[in-house]
mmCIF file of C-alpha atoms in Angstrom:
data_model
loop_
_atom_site.group_PDB
_atom_site.id
_atom_site.type_symbol
_atom_site.label_atom_id
_atom_site.label_comp_id
_atom_site.label_asym_id
_atom_site.label_seq_id
_atom_site.Cartn_x
_atom_site.Cartn_y
_atom_site.Cartn_z
ATOM 1 C CA MET A 1482 -36.480 15.077 -6.563
ATOM 2 C CA GLY A 1483 -37.315 17.278 -3.093
ATOM 3 C CA ARG A 1484 -37.671 17.272 0.421
ATOM 4 C CA THR A 1485 -40.166 14.151 0.268
ATOM 5 C CA PRO A 1486 -41.456 12.500 3.597
ATOM 6 C CA ILE A 1487 -39.109 9.744 3.164
ATOM 7 C CA VAL A 1488 -36.046 11.685 2.308
ATOM 8 C CA ASP A 1489 -36.676 14.315 5.665
ATOM 9 C CA ALA A 1490 -36.653 10.446 7.333
ATOM 10 C CA VAL A 1491 -34.483 9.265 6.338
ATOM 11 C CA LEU A 1492 -31.783 12.468 7.647
ATOM 12 C CA SER A 1493 -34.256 12.416 10.882
ATOM 13 C CA GLN A 1494 -32.584 9.153 11.998
ATOM 14 C CA LEU A 1495 -29.299 9.795 10.601
ATOM 15 C CA ALA A 1496 -28.966 12.952 12.902
ATOM 16 C CA ALA A 1497 -30.059 10.715 15.670
ATOM 17 C CA GLU A 1498 -27.512 7.848 14.521
ATOM 18 C CA GLY A 1499 -24.545 10.882 15.315
ATOM 19 C CA VAL A 1500 -24.009 11.160 10.739
ATOM 20 C CA THR A 1501 -23.421 14.729 10.596
ATOM 21 C CA ASP A 1502 -21.614 15.004 6.850
ATOM 22 C CA VAL A 1503 -25.089 14.568 5.081
ATOM 23 C CA ASP A 1504 -25.490 17.225 2.674
ATOM 24 C CA ALA A 1505 -29.090 17.419 0.548
ATOM 25 C CA SER A 1506 -28.629 20.597 -0.886
ATOM 26 C CA ALA A 1507 -29.082 20.994 -4.655
ATOM 27 C CA ARG A 1508 -25.929 21.884 -5.012
ATOM 28 C CA ARG A 1509 -24.602 18.611 -3.933
ATOM 29 C CA ARG A 1510 -27.400 16.948 -5.059
ATOM 30 C CA THR A 1511 -26.715 18.010 -8.625
ATOM 31 C CA GLU A 1512 -22.763 17.314 -7.980
ATOM 32 C CA TYR A 1513 -23.441 13.864 -7.599
ATOM 33 C CA ALA A 1514 -25.841 13.364 -10.192
ATOM 34 C CA SER A 1515 -23.027 12.426 -12.757
ATOM 35 C CA ASP A 1516 -19.757 10.421 -12.862
ATOM 36 C CA ALA A 1517 -17.957 9.543 -15.999
ATOM 37 C CA SER A 1518 -20.879 8.299 -17.898
ATOM 38 C CA LEU A 1519 -24.118 10.362 -20.041
ATOM 39 C CA TYR A 1520 -26.331 9.481 -16.654
ATOM 40 C CA ARG A 1521 -27.561 12.326 -15.010
ATOM 41 C CA VAL A 1522 -29.288 10.959 -11.528
ATOM 42 C CA PRO A 1523 -29.655 13.803 -9.122
ATOM 43 C CA PRO A 1524 -29.933 11.140 -5.552
ATOM 44 C CA MET A 1525 -31.856 12.648 -2.508
ATOM 45 C CA ALA A 1526 -28.466 13.020 -0.289
ATOM 46 C CA VAL A 1527 -25.027 12.664 -0.269
ATOM 47 C CA VAL A 1528 -23.217 11.337 3.456
ATOM 48 C CA PHE A 1529 -19.631 11.380 3.589
ATOM 49 C CA PRO A 1530 -18.959 9.175 6.337
ATOM 50 C CA ARG A 1531 -16.352 9.385 8.853
ATOM 51 C CA ASN A 1532 -16.033 5.524 10.066
ATOM 52 C CA ALA A 1533 -17.244 2.013 9.794
ATOM 53 C CA ASP A 1534 -20.628 3.073 12.572
ATOM 54 C CA GLU A 1535 -21.585 5.871 10.723
ATOM 55 C CA VAL A 1536 -22.002 3.341 7.145
ATOM 56 C CA ALA A 1537 -23.667 1.507 9.062
ATOM 57 C CA ALA A 1538 -26.316 3.573 10.221
ATOM 58 C CA THR A 1539 -26.296 5.274 6.756
ATOM 59 C CA LEU A 1540 -27.153 1.604 5.938
ATOM 60 C CA ALA A 1541 -29.299 0.735 8.543
ATOM 61 C CA ALA A 1542 -31.596 4.042 7.445
ATOM 62 C CA CYS A 1543 -31.395 3.328 3.910
ATOM 63 C CA ARG A 1544 -32.973 -0.704 4.657
ATOM 64 C CA GLU A 1545 -35.788 0.893 7.334
ATOM 65 C CA HIS A 1546 -36.846 3.349 4.420
ATOM 66 C CA GLY A 1547 -37.147 1.121 1.198
ATOM 67 C CA VAL A 1548 -34.048 4.087 -0.027
ATOM 68 C CA PRO A 1549 -31.271 2.412 -2.363
ATOM 69 C CA ILE A 1550 -27.409 3.165 -1.250
ATOM 70 C CA THR A 1551 -24.496 3.895 -3.851
ATOM 71 C CA ALA A 1552 -21.272 3.870 -2.357
ATOM 72 C CA ARG A 1553 -18.970 6.170 -4.131
ATOM 73 C CA GLY A 1554 -15.420 6.489 -4.332
ATOM 74 C CA SER A 1555 -14.364 9.117 -7.021
ATOM 75 C CA GLY A 1556 -17.415 8.660 -9.310
ATOM 76 C CA THR A 1557 -15.448 8.104 -12.085
ATOM 77 C CA SER A 1558 -17.055 4.989 -13.630
ATOM 78 C CA VAL A 1559 -18.683 4.822 -16.958
ATOM 79 C CA ALA A 1560 -21.486 3.241 -17.476
ATOM 80 C CA GLY A 1561 -23.755 5.204 -14.361
ATOM 81 C CA ASN A 1562 -22.002 2.437 -11.736
ATOM 82 C CA ALA A 1563 -21.279 6.056 -9.322
ATOM 83 C CA VAL A 1564 -24.801 7.491 -9.334
ATOM 84 C CA GLY A 1565 -28.167 6.323 -7.927
ATOM 85 C CA ALA A 1566 -31.680 8.126 -7.182
ATOM 86 C CA GLY A 1567 -31.034 7.624 -3.713
ATOM 87 C CA VAL A 1568 -28.691 8.506 -1.186
ATOM 88 C CA VAL A 1569 -24.620 8.366 -1.784
ATOM 89 C CA LEU A 1570 -22.181 7.233 0.222
ATOM 90 C CA ASP A 1571 -19.120 9.451 -0.544
ATOM 91 C CA VAL A 1572 -16.383 7.195 1.214
ATOM 92 C CA ARG A 1573 -13.203 9.539 -0.355
ATOM 93 C CA ARG A 1574 -13.107 12.174 2.376
ATOM 94 C CA HIS A 1575 -13.430 10.616 5.188
ATOM 95 C CA LEU A 1576 -11.767 7.177 4.872
ATOM 96 C CA SER A 1577 -8.927 7.698 3.186
ATOM 97 C CA THR A 1578 -6.214 5.837 5.418
ATOM 98 C CA ILE A 1579 -3.404 3.804 5.136
ATOM 99 C CA HIS A 1580 -3.604 1.245 7.434
ATOM 100 C CA HIS A 1581 -0.743 -0.802 7.215
ATOM 101 C CA VAL A 1582 1.722 -2.167 4.944
ATOM 102 C CA ASP A 1583 3.774 -4.764 5.452
ATOM 103 C CA PRO A 1584 6.795 -5.240 2.912
ATOM 104 C CA ASP A 1585 8.297 -8.167 3.787
ATOM 105 C CA ALA A 1586 4.797 -10.151 3.299
ATOM 106 C CA ARG A 1587 3.781 -7.459 0.812
ATOM 107 C CA ILE A 1588 0.365 -6.256 2.131
ATOM 108 C CA ALA A 1589 -0.974 -3.423 2.428
ATOM 109 C CA VAL A 1590 -4.586 -2.671 4.594
ATOM 110 C CA VAL A 1591 -6.305 0.178 3.738
ATOM 111 C CA ASP A 1592 -9.674 2.340 3.694
ATOM 112 C CA PRO A 1593 -11.876 1.880 0.449
ATOM 113 C CA GLY A 1594 -11.140 5.972 0.013
ATOM 114 C CA VAL A 1595 -7.818 5.554 0.152
ATOM 115 C CA VAL A 1596 -6.565 7.037 -3.468
ATOM 116 C CA LEU A 1597 -4.311 4.952 -5.409
ATOM 117 C CA ASP A 1598 -1.555 7.662 -6.217
ATOM 118 C CA ASP A 1599 -1.459 7.772 -3.037
ATOM 119 C CA LEU A 1600 -0.915 4.108 -1.645
ATOM 120 C CA GLN A 1601 1.785 3.886 -4.618
ATOM 121 C CA ARG A 1602 3.572 7.113 -2.849
ATOM 122 C CA ALA A 1603 3.454 5.112 0.294
ATOM 123 C CA LEU A 1604 4.982 1.705 -1.039
ATOM 124 C CA ALA A 1605 7.523 3.457 -3.765
ATOM 125 C CA PRO A 1606 10.160 3.352 -0.549
ATOM 126 C CA HIS A 1607 9.972 -0.253 -0.116
ATOM 127 C CA GLY A 1608 10.338 -1.023 -3.582
ATOM 128 C CA LEU A 1609 6.970 -1.578 -3.754
ATOM 129 C CA ARG A 1610 3.574 -0.669 -5.822
ATOM 130 C CA PHE A 1611 0.071 -1.857 -6.305
ATOM 131 C CA GLY A 1612 -0.823 -3.366 -9.778
ATOM 132 C CA PRO A 1613 -3.088 -2.612 -11.726
ATOM 133 C CA GLU A 1614 -3.443 0.969 -12.504
ATOM 134 C CA PRO A 1615 -5.974 2.860 -14.505
ATOM 135 C CA SER A 1616 -6.065 5.679 -16.206
ATOM 136 C CA THR A 1617 -7.649 7.645 -13.709
ATOM 137 C CA HIS A 1618 -4.975 6.135 -11.455
ATOM 138 C CA SER A 1619 -4.732 9.812 -9.111
ATOM 139 C CA ARG A 1620 -8.016 10.053 -8.532
ATOM 140 C CA ALA A 1621 -8.989 5.843 -8.668
ATOM 141 C CA THR A 1622 -10.147 5.048 -5.155
ATOM 142 C CA LEU A 1623 -9.627 1.223 -3.932
ATOM 143 C CA GLY A 1624 -13.042 1.142 -3.421
ATOM 144 C CA GLY A 1625 -13.683 2.066 -6.711
ATOM 145 C CA MET A 1626 -11.529 0.023 -8.128
ATOM 146 C CA VAL A 1627 -12.136 -3.362 -5.959
ATOM 147 C CA GLY A 1628 -15.712 -2.379 -6.838
ATOM 148 C CA ASN A 1629 -15.281 -1.983 -10.647
ATOM 149 C CA ASN A 1630 -12.479 -4.428 -10.531
ATOM 150 C CA ALA A 1631 -10.211 -1.463 -12.401
ATOM 151 C CA CYS A 1632 -7.032 -2.903 -14.556
ATOM 152 C CA GLY A 1633 -5.240 -0.417 -16.616
ATOM 153 C CA SER A 1634 -2.467 -0.118 -18.830
ATOM 154 C CA ARG A 1635 -0.314 -2.765 -16.058
ATOM 155 C CA ALA A 1636 -3.113 -5.354 -17.004
ATOM 156 C CA LEU A 1637 -1.090 -7.506 -18.871
ATOM 157 C CA GLY A 1638 1.817 -7.274 -16.287
ATOM 158 C CA HIS A 1639 -0.301 -7.647 -12.938
ATOM 159 C CA GLY A 1640 -3.608 -8.223 -14.351
ATOM 160 C CA ARG A 1641 -6.680 -7.042 -11.885
ATOM 161 C CA THR A 1642 -8.052 -6.184 -8.960
ATOM 162 C CA VAL A 1643 -9.206 -8.901 -8.421
ATOM 163 C CA ASP A 1644 -5.744 -11.069 -8.408
ATOM 164 C CA HIS A 1645 -4.548 -8.811 -5.709
ATOM 165 C CA VAL A 1646 -7.946 -9.096 -2.852
ATOM 166 C CA ILE A 1647 -6.823 -11.027 -0.105
ATOM 167 C CA GLU A 1648 -9.893 -10.195 1.893
ATOM 168 C CA LEU A 1649 -12.066 -7.163 2.348
ATOM 169 C CA ASP A 1650 -14.275 -6.239 5.196
ATOM 170 C CA VAL A 1651 -17.486 -6.013 4.163
ATOM 171 C CA LEU A 1652 -21.000 -4.648 5.349
ATOM 172 C CA ALA A 1653 -23.536 -6.692 3.648
ATOM 173 C CA GLY A 1654 -27.012 -5.699 2.122
ATOM 174 C CA THR A 1655 -28.531 -6.726 5.796
ATOM 175 C CA GLY A 1656 -26.294 -4.750 7.966
ATOM 176 C CA GLU A 1657 -23.891 -7.995 9.074
ATOM 177 C CA ARG A 1658 -20.200 -6.773 9.035
ATOM 178 C CA LEU A 1659 -17.503 -9.550 7.807
ATOM 179 C CA ARG A 1660 -14.621 -10.734 6.131
ATOM 180 C CA ALA A 1661 -14.813 -11.659 3.491
ATOM 181 C CA GLY A 1662 -11.816 -14.043 2.275
ATOM 182 C CA SER A 1663 -10.858 -17.179 1.373
ATOM 183 C CA ASP A 1664 -12.156 -18.732 5.132
ATOM 184 C CA PRO A 1665 -15.099 -16.607 5.088
ATOM 185 C CA THR A 1666 -16.779 -16.474 8.758
ATOM 186 C CA GLY A 1667 -18.608 -19.667 7.731
ATOM 187 C CA ALA A 1668 -20.985 -21.133 10.240
ATOM 188 C CA SER A 1669 -21.408 -17.770 12.150
ATOM 189 C CA SER A 1670 -22.304 -15.919 8.994
ATOM 190 C CA ALA A 1671 -26.123 -16.192 7.251
ATOM 191 C CA VAL A 1672 -24.684 -14.041 4.727
ATOM 192 C CA ALA A 1673 -21.466 -15.937 4.060
ATOM 193 C CA ALA A 1674 -23.260 -19.808 4.100
ATOM 194 C CA ALA A 1675 -26.134 -18.489 2.400
ATOM 195 C CA VAL A 1676 -23.539 -17.837 -0.221
ATOM 196 C CA ALA A 1677 -22.013 -20.718 -0.301
ATOM 197 C CA GLN A 1678 -25.311 -23.021 -0.902
ATOM 198 C CA VAL A 1679 -25.926 -20.627 -3.839
ATOM 199 C CA ALA A 1680 -22.370 -22.066 -5.080
ATOM 200 C CA ALA A 1681 -23.096 -25.265 -4.475
ATOM 201 C CA ASP A 1682 -26.124 -25.018 -6.052
ATOM 202 C CA HIS A 1683 -25.259 -24.230 -9.254
ATOM 203 C CA ALA A 1684 -21.272 -25.296 -9.070
ATOM 204 C CA GLY A 1685 -21.626 -26.790 -12.523
ATOM 205 C CA VAL A 1686 -22.784 -23.851 -14.413
ATOM 206 C CA LEU A 1687 -19.961 -21.774 -12.131
ATOM 207 C CA ARG A 1688 -17.363 -23.864 -13.305
ATOM 208 C CA ASP A 1689 -18.345 -24.338 -16.803
ATOM 209 C CA GLU A 1690 -19.592 -20.241 -17.809
ATOM 210 C CA LEU A 1691 -17.770 -17.918 -15.739
ATOM 211 C CA GLY A 1692 -13.870 -17.127 -15.489
ATOM 212 C CA ARG A 1693 -13.388 -18.737 -18.972
ATOM 213 C CA PHE A 1694 -11.391 -15.860 -19.722
ATOM 214 C CA SER A 1695 -8.069 -13.663 -18.117
ATOM 215 C CA ARG A 1696 -10.360 -9.911 -18.996
ATOM 216 C CA GLN A 1697 -14.146 -10.829 -17.890
ATOM 217 C CA ILE A 1698 -13.852 -8.001 -14.887
ATOM 218 C CA SER A 1699 -17.637 -6.663 -14.503
ATOM 219 C CA GLY A 1700 -20.832 -8.570 -13.324
ATOM 220 C CA TYR A 1701 -20.496 -11.286 -10.441
ATOM 221 C CA GLY A 1702 -17.405 -13.385 -10.499
ATOM 222 C CA LEU A 1703 -19.870 -16.457 -8.580
ATOM 223 C CA HIS A 1704 -16.768 -18.898 -10.205
ATOM 224 C CA HIS A 1705 -14.444 -17.452 -7.059
ATOM 225 C CA LEU A 1706 -16.255 -19.646 -4.692
ATOM 226 C CA LEU A 1707 -15.759 -22.324 -5.597
ATOM 227 C CA ALA A 1708 -13.605 -24.905 -4.132
ATOM 228 C CA THR A 1709 -11.058 -25.352 -7.113
ATOM 229 C CA ASN A 1710 -10.870 -21.119 -6.735
ATOM 230 C CA GLY A 1711 -9.695 -20.767 -3.112
ATOM 231 C CA SER A 1712 -13.796 -20.461 -1.785
ATOM 232 C CA HIS A 1713 -12.889 -17.084 -2.054
ATOM 233 C CA LEU A 1714 -16.057 -15.124 -1.081
ATOM 234 C CA GLY A 1715 -14.056 -11.436 -1.391
ATOM 235 C CA ARG A 1716 -13.124 -12.026 -4.594
ATOM 236 C CA ALA A 1717 -16.759 -12.985 -5.588
ATOM 237 C CA LEU A 1718 -18.100 -9.670 -4.573
ATOM 238 C CA VAL A 1719 -14.672 -7.697 -6.650
ATOM 239 C CA GLY A 1720 -16.570 -6.132 -9.735
ATOM 240 C CA SER A 1721 -19.941 -6.386 -7.470
ATOM 241 C CA GLU A 1722 -20.268 -2.532 -7.934
ATOM 242 C CA GLY A 1723 -21.588 -2.384 -4.601
ATOM 243 C CA THR A 1724 -24.818 -4.199 -4.739
ATOM 244 C CA CYS A 1725 -23.929 -7.059 -3.057
ATOM 245 C CA ALA A 1726 -21.565 -4.891 -0.038
ATOM 246 C CA ILE A 1727 -20.359 -2.045 0.462
ATOM 247 C CA THR A 1728 -16.524 -2.344 1.011
ATOM 248 C CA LEU A 1729 -15.886 -0.831 4.546
ATOM 249 C CA GLY A 1730 -11.793 -1.977 3.391
ATOM 250 C CA ALA A 1731 -9.338 -4.207 2.167
ATOM 251 C CA THR A 1732 -6.413 -6.345 2.940
ATOM 252 C CA LEU A 1733 -4.075 -6.259 -0.384
ATOM 253 C CA SER A 1734 -1.002 -7.892 -2.240
ATOM 254 C CA LEU A 1735 1.992 -6.178 -3.170
ATOM 255 C CA VAL A 1736 4.296 -6.604 -5.751
ATOM 256 C CA PRO A 1737 7.363 -5.861 -6.494
ATOM 257 C CA ASP A 1738 8.242 -2.111 -8.438
ATOM 258 C CA PRO A 1739 11.632 -3.144 -10.175
ATOM 259 C CA PRO A 1740 14.113 -0.509 -10.635
ATOM 260 C CA GLU A 1741 14.581 -0.788 -14.789
ATOM 261 C CA ALA A 1742 11.991 -0.088 -16.984
ATOM 262 C CA VAL A 1743 11.933 1.087 -20.767
ATOM 263 C CA LEU A 1744 9.123 2.397 -22.460
ATOM 264 C CA LEU A 1745 8.950 1.682 -26.245
ATOM 265 C CA VAL A 1746 6.201 2.892 -28.676
ATOM 266 C CA LEU A 1747 5.823 1.302 -31.793
ATOM 267 C CA GLY A 1748 3.711 3.229 -34.741
ATOM 268 C CA TYR A 1749 1.593 1.795 -37.745
ATOM 269 C CA SER A 1750 -0.798 2.380 -40.094
ATOM 270 C CA ASP A 1751 -3.773 2.698 -38.229
ATOM 271 C CA MET A 1752 -4.837 0.588 -35.216
ATOM 272 C CA ALA A 1753 -5.969 -2.792 -36.786
ATOM 273 C CA SER A 1754 -2.126 -3.012 -38.135
ATOM 274 C CA ALA A 1755 -1.150 -1.912 -34.022
ATOM 275 C CA ALA A 1756 -3.908 -5.295 -33.046
ATOM 276 C CA ASP A 1757 -2.582 -7.815 -35.127
ATOM 277 C CA ASP A 1758 1.300 -7.483 -34.017
ATOM 278 C CA VAL A 1759 0.204 -8.415 -30.426
ATOM 279 C CA PRO A 1760 0.134 -12.336 -30.258
ATOM 280 C CA ALA A 1761 3.457 -12.311 -31.827
ATOM 281 C CA LEU A 1762 5.046 -9.461 -29.212
ATOM 282 C CA LEU A 1763 2.919 -10.689 -26.238
ATOM 283 C CA ALA A 1764 5.832 -13.938 -25.976
ATOM 284 C CA HIS A 1765 8.409 -11.122 -24.606
ATOM 285 C CA ASP A 1766 6.680 -11.295 -20.931
ATOM 286 C CA ALA A 1767 6.280 -7.031 -21.239
ATOM 287 C CA THR A 1768 4.204 -5.551 -18.085
ATOM 288 C CA THR A 1769 2.395 -3.333 -20.590
ATOM 289 C CA MET A 1770 0.970 -3.326 -23.925
ATOM 290 C CA GLU A 1771 -1.447 -0.864 -24.793
ATOM 291 C CA GLY A 1772 -2.925 0.776 -28.280
ATOM 292 C CA ILE A 1773 -3.805 4.661 -29.256
ATOM 293 C CA ASP A 1774 -4.727 5.506 -31.960
ATOM 294 C CA SER A 1775 -4.320 8.734 -33.909
ATOM 295 C CA ARG A 1776 -8.015 10.404 -32.747
ATOM 296 C CA ILE A 1777 -7.038 9.935 -29.185
ATOM 297 C CA VAL A 1778 -3.688 12.184 -30.183
ATOM 298 C CA ASP A 1779 -5.562 14.385 -32.151
ATOM 299 C CA VAL A 1780 -7.863 15.353 -29.827
ATOM 300 C CA VAL A 1781 -5.338 15.888 -26.516
ATOM 301 C CA ARG A 1782 -3.084 18.188 -29.385
ATOM 302 C CA THR A 1783 -6.298 20.026 -29.734
ATOM 303 C CA ARG A 1784 -7.303 20.589 -26.256
ATOM 304 C CA ARG A 1785 -4.387 21.003 -24.860
ATOM 305 C CA GLY A 1786 -1.851 21.995 -27.716
ATOM 306 C CA ASP A 1787 1.173 20.684 -29.295
ATOM 307 C CA ALA A 1788 2.478 20.750 -26.251
ATOM 308 C CA ALA A 1789 0.691 18.084 -23.993
ATOM 309 C CA VAL A 1790 1.741 15.370 -27.748
ATOM 310 C CA PRO A 1791 5.508 14.593 -27.208
ATOM 311 C CA PRO A 1792 7.334 13.087 -31.028
ATOM 312 C CA LEU A 1793 5.396 10.095 -31.567
ATOM 313 C CA PRO A 1794 6.972 7.700 -34.818
ATOM 314 C CA ASP A 1795 5.018 7.502 -38.015
ATOM 315 C CA GLY A 1796 1.192 6.032 -38.098
ATOM 316 C CA ALA A 1797 -1.766 6.587 -37.254
ATOM 317 C CA GLY A 1798 -2.007 3.807 -34.244
ATOM 318 C CA TRP A 1799 0.903 3.118 -31.587
ATOM 319 C CA LEU A 1800 1.690 0.865 -29.329
ATOM 320 C CA PHE A 1801 2.864 1.135 -25.775
ATOM 321 C CA VAL A 1802 4.835 -1.565 -24.718
ATOM 322 C CA GLU A 1803 6.668 -1.172 -21.184
ATOM 323 C CA VAL A 1804 9.616 -3.364 -20.048
ATOM 324 C CA ALA A 1805 10.355 -4.081 -16.567
ATOM 325 C CA GLY A 1806 13.418 -5.745 -14.931
ATOM 326 C CA ASP A 1807 16.265 -5.295 -12.082
ATOM 327 C CA ASP A 1808 18.757 -5.072 -15.144
ATOM 328 C CA ALA A 1809 19.148 -2.424 -17.539
ATOM 329 C CA GLY A 1810 21.056 -4.402 -20.098
ATOM 330 C CA GLU A 1811 18.609 -7.149 -20.044
ATOM 331 C CA VAL A 1812 16.220 -4.906 -20.020
ATOM 332 C CA ARG A 1813 17.386 -3.281 -23.457
ATOM 333 C CA ALA A 1814 17.293 -6.476 -24.794
ATOM 334 C CA ARG A 1815 14.236 -7.885 -24.449
ATOM 335 C CA ALA A 1816 13.085 -4.272 -25.870
ATOM 336 C CA SER A 1817 15.294 -4.469 -29.069
ATOM 337 C CA ALA A 1818 13.677 -8.896 -29.369
ATOM 338 C CA ILE A 1819 10.384 -6.537 -29.475
ATOM 339 C CA VAL A 1820 11.222 -4.211 -32.161
ATOM 340 C CA ALA A 1821 12.630 -6.687 -34.061
ATOM 341 C CA ASP A 1822 9.255 -8.711 -33.774
ATOM 342 C CA ALA A 1823 7.289 -5.931 -34.460
ATOM 343 C CA GLY A 1824 5.885 -5.303 -37.521
ATOM 344 C CA ALA A 1825 6.159 -1.473 -36.883
ATOM 345 C CA LEU A 1826 6.890 1.109 -39.576
ATOM 346 C CA GLY A 1827 8.593 2.686 -36.520
ATOM 347 C CA HIS A 1828 9.401 3.081 -32.877
ATOM 348 C CA LEU A 1829 10.942 5.729 -30.246
ATOM 349 C CA LEU A 1830 12.483 3.479 -27.200
ATOM 350 C CA VAL A 1831 12.078 6.152 -24.014
ATOM 351 C CA THR A 1832 14.058 5.823 -20.756
ATOM 352 C CA ASP A 1833 13.485 8.899 -18.902
ATOM 353 C CA GLU A 1834 11.111 8.938 -16.600
ATOM 354 C CA ALA A 1835 9.521 12.168 -16.658
ATOM 355 C CA HIS A 1836 9.438 11.657 -21.053
ATOM 356 C CA ALA A 1837 7.681 8.510 -20.318
ATOM 357 C CA ARG A 1838 4.860 9.607 -18.179
ATOM 358 C CA ALA A 1839 4.744 12.637 -20.690
ATOM 359 C CA LEU A 1840 3.572 9.766 -23.206
ATOM 360 C CA TRP A 1841 1.365 7.829 -20.827
ATOM 361 C CA ARG A 1842 -0.605 11.763 -19.872
ATOM 362 C CA ILE A 1843 -1.221 11.320 -23.963
ATOM 363 C CA ARG A 1844 -3.357 8.447 -23.252
ATOM 364 C CA GLU A 1845 -4.821 9.191 -19.649
ATOM 365 C CA ASP A 1846 -5.756 12.672 -20.525
ATOM 366 C CA GLY A 1847 -7.094 11.156 -24.017
ATOM 367 C CA ALA A 1848 -9.786 9.061 -22.622
ATOM 368 C CA GLY A 1849 -11.895 11.181 -21.442
ATOM 369 C CA LEU A 1850 -11.461 14.160 -23.992
ATOM 370 C CA VAL A 1851 -12.273 11.649 -26.528
ATOM 371 C CA ALA A 1852 -15.766 11.143 -25.589
ATOM 372 C CA ARG A 1853 -16.154 14.809 -26.199
ATOM 373 C CA VAL A 1854 -15.409 15.927 -29.401
ATOM 374 C CA VAL A 1855 -17.763 18.794 -30.859
ATOM 375 C CA ASP A 1856 -16.924 18.651 -34.519
ATOM 376 C CA ARG A 1857 -17.416 15.018 -34.827
ATOM 377 C CA PRO A 1858 -20.435 12.725 -33.771
ATOM 378 C CA VAL A 1859 -19.809 11.693 -30.123
ATOM 379 C CA HIS A 1860 -22.249 9.458 -27.997
ATOM 380 C CA ALA A 1861 -20.251 8.698 -24.364
ATOM 381 C CA GLY A 1862 -21.058 5.024 -23.861
ATOM 382 C CA TRP A 1863 -21.354 3.274 -27.211
#
């Protein structure tokens, strides 16, 4: 799509409102035409807002001219969530401030463009962390994690992003800005009142059909609007991919980062055997239980070299199990109990942090590399 009259009108309005970090060049539009999916959708323009007022001005211009707007953190969505034919709003460049950390209350207030690893580094001196950790943690933004309700490898111990959202500062499609939490703006907010009415009208369906399993992470979590779930408007927006509101900021709960942790790698003949072992191992209160198969390992070894794959126990499927706590002896004892209950061919106990990071890197690199194998039929998104 070239410079149509609508594009010119939007760009002119943005300039008039003082929104200057805007790029409608062919190069920039091509860069933002893709995310981690198989889709290619060039936008009209890319806007890098410097503050909430510029986000509001961009939304107003798009609304006036009937142009779609897509909020984007780092572009790591795998289902086309971060591409759109209208204006792409990239929050990472400027909206990347950690505004407040309260170690006693275990709360952090962040911009949507804050990268998860940057937040984790800021929290480490306090012995805290943000619980969920997707494999893209080095580039995933908190706004993006709110958008897709990210979980990652530590979901077993720390759940989903929605479980850690205290409040969201959002801009609704109408242009209204509101604080979305368990006590929304209420009568003074037309949006909050309308959403509450929808929840009341359909309470039976929301109660019976949604929230029935712990890994419901995508779509509309409208069950969070029910009084029995805290009437939490902010959590109802988590996972909606910016289709209902644009996240301007988030107040998040934090979790302790135990000083002692070991990584246990269990080897199996195949991934089906590894999966069969999982129910029996869940009782051991592990923080992480993640499976990888030989295809991922082979791809990483081929693309990154033998040094990228530390030695693994025998097998063609592996479970990575992390056990953490305050006491090293207790952590080791729990790891030994897991080995005793597992039907694995062999195991590897890793106590060195650098060694553990190298093993986790297989999973992190493999997730992307496995979708781009040239010698076998591969279809991204299947």
